[in-house]
Amino acid sequence: MTTLYLVIPCYNEETVLPVTAPLFADKLSALQATGRISGDSRVLFVDDGSKDTTWSVISALAADNRLVEGVRLSRNRGHQNALLAGLLTAKDKADATISMDCDGQDDIHTVDKMLDEYEAGCDIVYGVRADRSTDSVFKRGTARAFYRFTRLMGMESVYDHADCRLMSRRALEGLAQFKEVNLYLRGLVPLVGYRSTSVYYDRMERTAGKSHYSLRRMMRLAVDGITSLSTRPLKMITALGLTVSLVSLGMIVWSLARHFTDATVAGWASQMCVTLFLGGVQLLCVGVLGEYIGKIYAEVKARPRYIVQESTFEEDAP
Ligand code: UDP
Ligand code: MG
């Protein structure tokens, strides 16, 4: 029988957890009652260094309900790292994990569909949003732009799949071998390989609290994802450099011809245009190079991706 772990990252979710935690636990009990998953299955909450009482809420839930466990990170490391912490903690305890948001946005009944696919032999099951009708027009527009832009930049990802997915133990073991500190799980998980498929679900509105992803953070996520997974921007710079050089060569020949035919005039506007254009292009390209250098800087240091401060697992107790 499958031992299933639901892995749920939480950051400042004290208003949300009391509402959604019972839903996750009830789902597990129901699956255990029908004999689909083993009695060792758990809901694992990861407290991503919350500044509110989230950890007290999680510890109280864990003390109350044997199906609930929690892991607390030493500080806020962001959604991706928190999720990884949960997945790697569950790796040695579970046959399969399903990651979800803690705000009840990911439909809990997707768990059944994912288990079906897992039992049919899939190692990775992506939860894909059936539609985006519950999103604001703004979120829908920016999300679409995000996928288009990242794909154009050479980052392959499953369209409209966020971080709601099932992973088998061997897929997690594969993921554990990726040591990079610039984490973008959506792009990394497909690189693990094995048989995968998608299931579709309706994403609901947040139960309480508000989203942690502002437009700025979404843009940062896009840049991080692209520069962690693709070198296409560097190739685009080379192509741009080549094009500008060829055009410049033509312009030089033309300028010299004008000079020797004594047809030159004081060209303030054209000078300004060329200087400004080339200055802009060069700074942009240096910026892109800088993004990659920043990534290398972080990778070379290889700092820990997260540090576990405490957990509710009995074997970890001091
Ligand atoms: N989250 C986290 N660390 C952070 C920010 C968010 O663990 O620094 C968690 C958050 O509690 C939630 C999930 O990541 O369970 C997704 O965040 P959110 O719901 O704010 O994003 P959205 O669903 O709006 O994209
Ligand atoms: Mg959410």
Short mmCIF file of C-alpha atoms and ligand atoms in Angstrom, two decimals:
data_model
loop_
_atom_site.label_atom_id
_atom_site.label_comp_id
_atom_site.label_asym_id
_atom_site.label_seq_id
_atom_site.Cartn_x
_atom_site.Cartn_y
_atom_site.Cartn_z
CA MET A 1 0.00 0.00 0.00
CA THR A 2 1.22 3.49 -0.82
CA THR A 3 2.53 5.72 1.94
CA LEU A 4 1.54 9.21 0.83
CA TYR A 5 2.86 12.50 2.16
CA LEU A 6 1.12 15.77 1.38
CA VAL A 7 3.82 18.44 1.47
CA ILE A 8 2.51 21.93 2.21
CA PRO A 9 4.76 25.01 2.48
CA CYS A 10 3.40 27.76 4.72
CA TYR A 11 4.56 31.32 5.24
CA ASN A 12 2.61 33.60 7.57
CA GLU A 13 -0.51 31.52 7.17
CA GLU A 14 -1.95 31.65 10.71
CA THR A 15 -5.35 32.71 9.39
CA VAL A 16 -5.41 30.07 6.66
CA LEU A 17 -4.07 26.94 8.36
CA PRO A 18 -6.84 26.40 10.92
CA VAL A 19 -9.31 26.35 8.01
CA THR A 20 -7.39 24.25 5.49
CA ALA A 21 -5.41 21.85 7.71
CA PRO A 22 -8.48 19.76 8.64
CA LEU A 23 -9.29 19.44 4.92
CA PHE A 24 -5.90 17.88 4.21
CA ALA A 25 -6.09 15.59 7.26
CA ASP A 26 -9.67 14.53 6.46
CA LYS A 27 -8.62 13.67 2.94
CA LEU A 28 -5.89 11.39 4.24
CA SER A 29 -8.25 9.68 6.72
CA ALA A 30 -10.77 9.09 3.96
CA LEU A 31 -8.11 7.55 1.72
CA GLN A 32 -6.86 5.42 4.60
CA ALA A 33 -10.40 4.26 5.38
CA THR A 34 -10.84 3.00 1.82
CA GLY A 35 -7.47 1.24 2.02
CA ARG A 36 -5.85 3.28 -0.74
CA ILE A 37 -2.97 4.63 1.31
CA SER A 38 -1.15 3.26 4.33
CA GLY A 39 -1.56 4.27 7.97
CA ASP A 40 1.90 5.88 7.83
CA SER A 41 0.72 8.58 5.42
CA ARG A 42 0.98 12.14 6.72
CA VAL A 43 0.34 15.80 6.00
CA LEU A 44 3.71 17.55 6.30
CA PHE A 45 3.58 21.29 6.83
CA VAL A 46 6.77 23.25 6.27
CA ASP A 47 6.91 26.52 8.17
CA ASP A 48 9.06 28.74 5.99
CA GLY A 49 10.35 30.92 8.82
CA SER A 50 7.00 32.62 9.41
CA LYS A 51 6.93 35.82 11.42
CA ASP A 52 3.45 35.13 12.83
CA THR A 53 2.18 32.20 14.92
CA THR A 54 2.17 29.69 12.04
CA TRP A 55 4.61 27.34 13.82
CA SER A 56 2.49 27.27 17.00
CA VAL A 57 -0.53 26.46 14.85
CA ILE A 58 1.35 23.63 13.14
CA SER A 59 2.72 22.18 16.40
CA ALA A 60 -0.74 22.29 17.96
CA LEU A 61 -2.20 20.52 14.94
CA ALA A 62 0.55 17.89 15.09
CA ALA A 63 -0.01 17.30 18.82
CA ASP A 64 -3.72 16.95 18.18
CA ASN A 65 -3.75 14.78 15.10
CA ARG A 66 -1.39 11.88 14.43
CA LEU A 67 -1.75 12.47 10.68
CA VAL A 68 -0.10 15.91 10.90
CA GLU A 69 3.63 16.60 11.09
CA GLY A 70 5.60 19.81 10.75
CA VAL A 71 9.08 20.98 9.92
CA ARG A 72 10.25 24.48 10.76
CA LEU A 73 12.95 26.25 8.77
CA SER A 74 15.40 28.52 10.55
CA ARG A 75 14.36 31.54 8.46
CA ASN A 76 12.27 32.51 5.46
CA ARG A 77 13.82 30.92 2.37
CA GLY A 78 10.98 31.36 -0.12
CA HIS A 79 8.35 29.03 -1.49
CA GLN A 80 10.68 26.95 -3.68
CA ASN A 81 13.20 26.21 -0.94
CA ALA A 82 10.47 25.50 1.60
CA LEU A 83 8.87 23.06 -0.79
CA LEU A 84 12.21 21.36 -1.43
CA ALA A 85 12.78 21.06 2.33
CA GLY A 86 9.43 19.30 2.67
CA LEU A 87 10.02 17.01 -0.30
CA LEU A 88 13.48 15.97 0.85
CA THR A 89 12.20 15.37 4.40
CA ALA A 90 9.40 13.18 3.05
CA LYS A 91 11.66 11.35 0.58
CA ASP A 92 12.82 8.71 3.04
CA LYS A 93 9.44 8.24 4.66
CA ALA A 94 7.00 8.17 1.76
CA ASP A 95 6.43 6.18 -1.43
CA ALA A 96 4.96 9.28 -3.03
CA THR A 97 4.51 12.95 -2.16
CA ILE A 98 1.96 15.45 -3.38
CA SER A 99 2.83 19.13 -2.97
CA MET A 100 0.14 21.75 -2.65
CA ASP A 101 -0.37 25.34 -1.51
CA CYS A 102 -1.66 25.64 2.02
CA ASP A 103 -4.33 28.19 1.11
CA GLY A 104 -6.82 25.68 -0.28
CA GLN A 105 -6.37 26.96 -3.84
CA ASP A 106 -5.32 23.57 -5.16
CA ASP A 107 -8.33 21.26 -5.22
CA ILE A 108 -7.78 18.55 -2.61
CA HIS A 109 -9.70 16.03 -4.74
CA THR A 110 -6.90 16.15 -7.30
CA VAL A 111 -5.15 13.79 -4.87
CA ASP A 112 -7.40 10.92 -6.02
CA LYS A 113 -6.67 11.56 -9.69
CA MET A 114 -2.95 11.80 -9.00
CA LEU A 115 -2.98 8.54 -7.07
CA ASP A 116 -4.76 6.85 -9.99
CA GLU A 117 -1.93 7.90 -12.31
CA TYR A 118 0.73 6.92 -9.78
CA GLU A 119 -0.83 3.47 -9.42
CA ALA A 120 -0.91 3.23 -13.22
CA GLY A 121 2.89 3.60 -13.18
CA CYS A 122 3.63 7.33 -13.47
CA ASP A 123 6.46 8.73 -11.36
CA ILE A 124 5.52 12.39 -11.80
CA VAL A 125 1.98 13.73 -12.10
CA TYR A 126 1.60 17.43 -12.85
CA GLY A 127 -1.48 19.23 -11.58
CA VAL A 128 -2.55 21.58 -14.36
CA ARG A 129 -5.20 24.25 -14.02
CA ALA A 130 -8.22 23.53 -16.17
CA ASP A 131 -8.92 27.23 -16.57
CA ARG A 132 -8.11 30.56 -14.97
CA SER A 133 -11.62 31.92 -14.55
CA THR A 134 -11.16 32.45 -10.79
CA ASP A 135 -8.12 34.68 -11.36
CA SER A 136 -8.28 38.44 -11.69
CA VAL A 137 -7.82 39.76 -15.23
CA PHE A 138 -4.44 41.11 -14.13
CA LYS A 139 -3.20 37.76 -12.73
CA ARG A 140 -4.44 35.94 -15.83
CA GLY A 141 -2.69 38.37 -18.16
CA THR A 142 0.59 38.35 -16.27
CA ALA A 143 0.54 34.56 -15.94
CA ARG A 144 0.05 34.15 -19.69
CA ALA A 145 2.85 36.64 -20.40
CA PHE A 146 5.04 34.72 -17.94
CA TYR A 147 4.65 31.40 -19.78
CA ARG A 148 5.05 32.98 -23.25
CA PHE A 149 8.15 34.94 -22.26
CA THR A 150 9.85 32.09 -20.39
CA ARG A 151 9.22 29.72 -23.31
CA LEU A 152 10.64 32.27 -25.76
CA MET A 153 13.73 32.42 -23.56
CA GLY A 154 14.22 28.68 -23.82
CA MET A 155 12.76 27.54 -20.52
CA GLU A 156 10.56 24.50 -21.04
CA SER A 157 7.78 24.13 -18.49
CA VAL A 158 4.36 22.53 -18.27
CA TYR A 159 1.82 25.22 -19.18
CA ASP A 160 -0.40 26.35 -16.28
CA HIS A 161 1.25 23.94 -13.87
CA ALA A 162 2.41 25.54 -10.65
CA ASP A 163 3.79 23.47 -7.81
CA CYS A 164 0.92 21.06 -7.29
CA ARG A 165 2.37 17.71 -8.29
CA LEU A 166 2.88 14.11 -7.29
CA MET A 167 6.38 12.68 -7.20
CA SER A 168 7.32 9.08 -6.53
CA ARG A 169 10.17 8.18 -4.23
CA ARG A 170 12.58 7.50 -7.07
CA ALA A 171 11.67 10.80 -8.73
CA LEU A 172 12.44 12.53 -5.41
CA GLU A 173 15.74 10.67 -5.22
CA GLY A 174 16.48 11.99 -8.70
CA LEU A 175 15.54 15.53 -7.64
CA ALA A 176 17.80 15.23 -4.57
CA GLN A 177 20.76 14.79 -6.92
CA PHE A 178 20.22 18.28 -8.36
CA LYS A 179 22.36 20.31 -6.01
CA GLU A 180 21.69 23.76 -7.44
CA VAL A 181 20.89 26.57 -5.06
CA ASN A 182 18.97 28.62 -7.62
CA LEU A 183 15.83 26.59 -7.36
CA TYR A 184 13.04 26.62 -9.86
CA LEU A 185 11.25 23.35 -9.28
CA ARG A 186 8.78 23.69 -12.13
CA GLY A 187 11.64 23.69 -14.57
CA LEU A 188 13.79 21.21 -12.69
CA VAL A 189 11.30 18.40 -12.13
CA PRO A 190 10.83 17.65 -15.88
CA LEU A 191 14.62 17.20 -16.08
CA VAL A 192 14.40 14.31 -13.61
CA GLY A 193 12.75 12.18 -16.29
CA TYR A 194 10.67 9.02 -15.70
CA ARG A 195 7.12 8.58 -16.91
CA SER A 196 4.96 11.62 -16.30
CA THR A 197 1.49 12.84 -17.05
CA SER A 198 -0.88 15.70 -16.18
CA VAL A 199 -4.21 15.83 -14.40
CA TYR A 200 -6.54 18.82 -14.62
CA TYR A 201 -8.20 20.64 -11.75
CA ASP A 202 -10.01 23.87 -11.01
CA ARG A 203 -8.02 26.26 -8.90
CA MET A 204 -10.05 28.01 -6.26
CA GLU A 205 -9.68 31.40 -4.67
CA ARG A 206 -7.51 31.77 -1.60
CA THR A 207 -9.38 30.73 1.57
CA ALA A 208 -7.97 33.62 3.62
CA GLY A 209 -4.91 35.86 3.76
CA LYS A 210 -3.37 37.21 0.59
CA SER A 211 -0.99 36.01 -2.11
CA HIS A 212 2.74 36.33 -1.50
CA TYR A 213 3.43 36.71 -5.20
CA SER A 214 3.35 40.34 -6.21
CA LEU A 215 4.09 41.36 -9.80
CA ARG A 216 7.66 42.10 -8.76
CA ARG A 217 8.14 38.63 -7.27
CA MET A 218 6.58 37.01 -10.33
CA MET A 219 9.06 38.88 -12.54
CA ARG A 220 11.94 37.85 -10.28
CA LEU A 221 10.72 34.24 -10.47
CA ALA A 222 10.64 34.46 -14.28
CA VAL A 223 14.19 35.85 -14.46
CA ASP A 224 15.45 33.28 -11.94
CA GLY A 225 13.75 30.44 -13.79
CA ILE A 226 15.14 31.51 -17.15
CA THR A 227 18.69 32.08 -16.00
CA SER A 228 18.69 28.84 -13.97
CA LEU A 229 17.48 26.65 -16.78
CA SER A 230 18.43 28.17 -20.10
CA THR A 231 21.34 29.91 -21.77
CA ARG A 232 19.22 31.18 -24.62
CA PRO A 233 19.48 34.85 -23.51
CA LEU A 234 23.28 34.58 -23.92
CA LYS A 235 22.85 33.20 -27.43
CA MET A 236 20.39 36.01 -28.17
CA ILE A 237 23.04 38.52 -27.12
CA THR A 238 25.50 36.95 -29.55
CA ALA A 239 22.91 37.13 -32.33
CA LEU A 240 22.10 40.74 -31.44
CA GLY A 241 25.80 41.64 -31.37
CA LEU A 242 26.29 40.07 -34.78
CA THR A 243 23.31 41.93 -36.26
CA VAL A 244 24.39 45.28 -34.83
CA SER A 245 27.95 44.69 -36.06
CA LEU A 246 26.76 43.91 -39.59
CA VAL A 247 24.55 46.99 -39.68
CA SER A 248 27.46 49.07 -38.31
CA LEU A 249 29.76 47.74 -41.03
CA GLY A 250 27.27 48.90 -43.66
CA MET A 251 27.01 52.28 -41.94
CA ILE A 252 30.82 52.65 -41.84
CA VAL A 253 31.13 51.95 -45.57
CA TRP A 254 28.32 54.42 -46.26
CA SER A 255 29.87 57.09 -43.98
CA LEU A 256 33.28 56.76 -45.64
CA ALA A 257 31.71 56.98 -49.08
CA ARG A 258 29.92 60.16 -47.99
CA HIS A 259 33.14 61.54 -46.52
CA PHE A 260 35.18 61.00 -49.68
CA THR A 261 32.47 62.44 -51.85
CA ASP A 262 32.46 65.52 -49.57
CA ALA A 263 28.77 65.15 -48.89
CA THR A 264 29.02 65.05 -45.09
CA VAL A 265 26.99 67.47 -43.00
CA ALA A 266 26.83 68.12 -39.27
CA GLY A 267 24.60 65.23 -38.17
CA TRP A 268 23.70 65.85 -34.54
CA ALA A 269 20.51 63.78 -34.52
CA SER A 270 22.05 60.73 -36.18
CA GLN A 271 25.01 60.87 -33.78
CA MET A 272 22.70 61.01 -30.79
CA CYS A 273 20.61 58.10 -32.08
CA VAL A 274 23.59 55.84 -32.65
CA THR A 275 25.22 56.68 -29.30
CA LEU A 276 22.03 56.23 -27.30
CA PHE A 277 21.05 53.03 -29.10
CA LEU A 278 24.42 51.37 -28.74
CA GLY A 279 24.77 52.53 -25.13
CA GLY A 280 21.39 51.04 -24.27
CA VAL A 281 22.02 47.77 -26.04
CA GLN A 282 25.40 47.35 -24.38
CA LEU A 283 24.09 48.04 -20.89
CA LEU A 284 21.22 45.61 -21.43
CA CYS A 285 23.63 42.90 -22.55
CA VAL A 286 25.95 43.55 -19.62
CA GLY A 287 22.91 43.27 -17.34
CA VAL A 288 22.03 39.86 -18.79
CA LEU A 289 25.61 38.69 -18.34
CA GLY A 290 25.43 40.01 -14.78
CA GLU A 291 22.38 37.88 -14.06
CA TYR A 292 24.32 34.78 -15.05
CA ILE A 293 27.38 35.84 -13.08
CA GLY A 294 25.13 36.35 -10.04
CA LYS A 295 23.86 32.81 -10.50
CA ILE A 296 27.39 31.42 -10.74
CA TYR A 297 28.34 33.39 -7.61
CA ALA A 298 25.54 31.74 -5.64
CA GLU A 299 26.25 28.28 -7.06
CA VAL A 300 29.97 28.47 -6.28
CA LYS A 301 29.29 29.35 -2.67
CA ALA A 302 26.88 26.39 -2.48
CA ARG A 303 25.27 27.67 0.69
CA PRO A 304 22.64 25.40 2.26
CA ARG A 305 19.29 25.74 0.58
CA TYR A 306 17.49 25.58 3.92
CA ILE A 307 18.24 24.78 7.54
CA VAL A 308 15.74 22.83 9.62
CA GLN A 309 15.30 24.38 13.05
CA GLU A 310 12.90 21.84 14.51
CA SER A 311 10.38 19.22 13.54
CA THR A 312 7.53 17.29 15.08
CA PHE A 313 8.84 13.90 13.96
CA GLU A 314 9.52 11.80 17.05
CA GLU A 315 12.82 10.39 15.79
CA ASP A 316 14.16 13.96 15.40
CA ALA A 317 13.25 14.91 18.97
CA PRO A 318 16.26 15.83 21.12
N1 UDP B 1 5.09 30.39 0.68
C1 UDP B 1 6.24 29.99 1.35
N2 UDP B 1 7.27 30.89 1.49
C2 UDP B 1 7.23 32.17 0.98
C3 UDP B 1 6.06 32.54 0.27
C4 UDP B 1 5.02 31.64 0.13
O1 UDP B 1 6.33 28.85 1.83
O2 UDP B 1 8.20 32.91 1.15
C5 UDP B 1 3.97 29.42 0.54
C6 UDP B 1 2.60 29.97 0.89
O3 UDP B 1 2.33 29.84 2.26
C7 UDP B 1 1.68 29.12 0.03
C8 UDP B 1 2.53 28.83 -1.20
O4 UDP B 1 3.89 29.07 -0.82
O5 UDP B 1 1.35 27.88 0.63
C9 UDP B 1 2.15 29.68 -2.40
O6 UDP B 1 2.11 31.05 -2.03
P1 UDP B 1 0.87 31.98 -2.38
O7 UDP B 1 -0.41 31.26 -2.11
O8 UDP B 1 1.07 33.27 -1.67
O9 UDP B 1 1.07 32.20 -3.95
P2 UDP B 1 -0.05 32.16 -5.11
O10 UDP B 1 -0.89 30.94 -4.87
O11 UDP B 1 -0.82 33.42 -4.98
O12 UDP B 1 0.75 32.08 -6.38
MG MG B 2 -1.84 30.36 -3.25
#
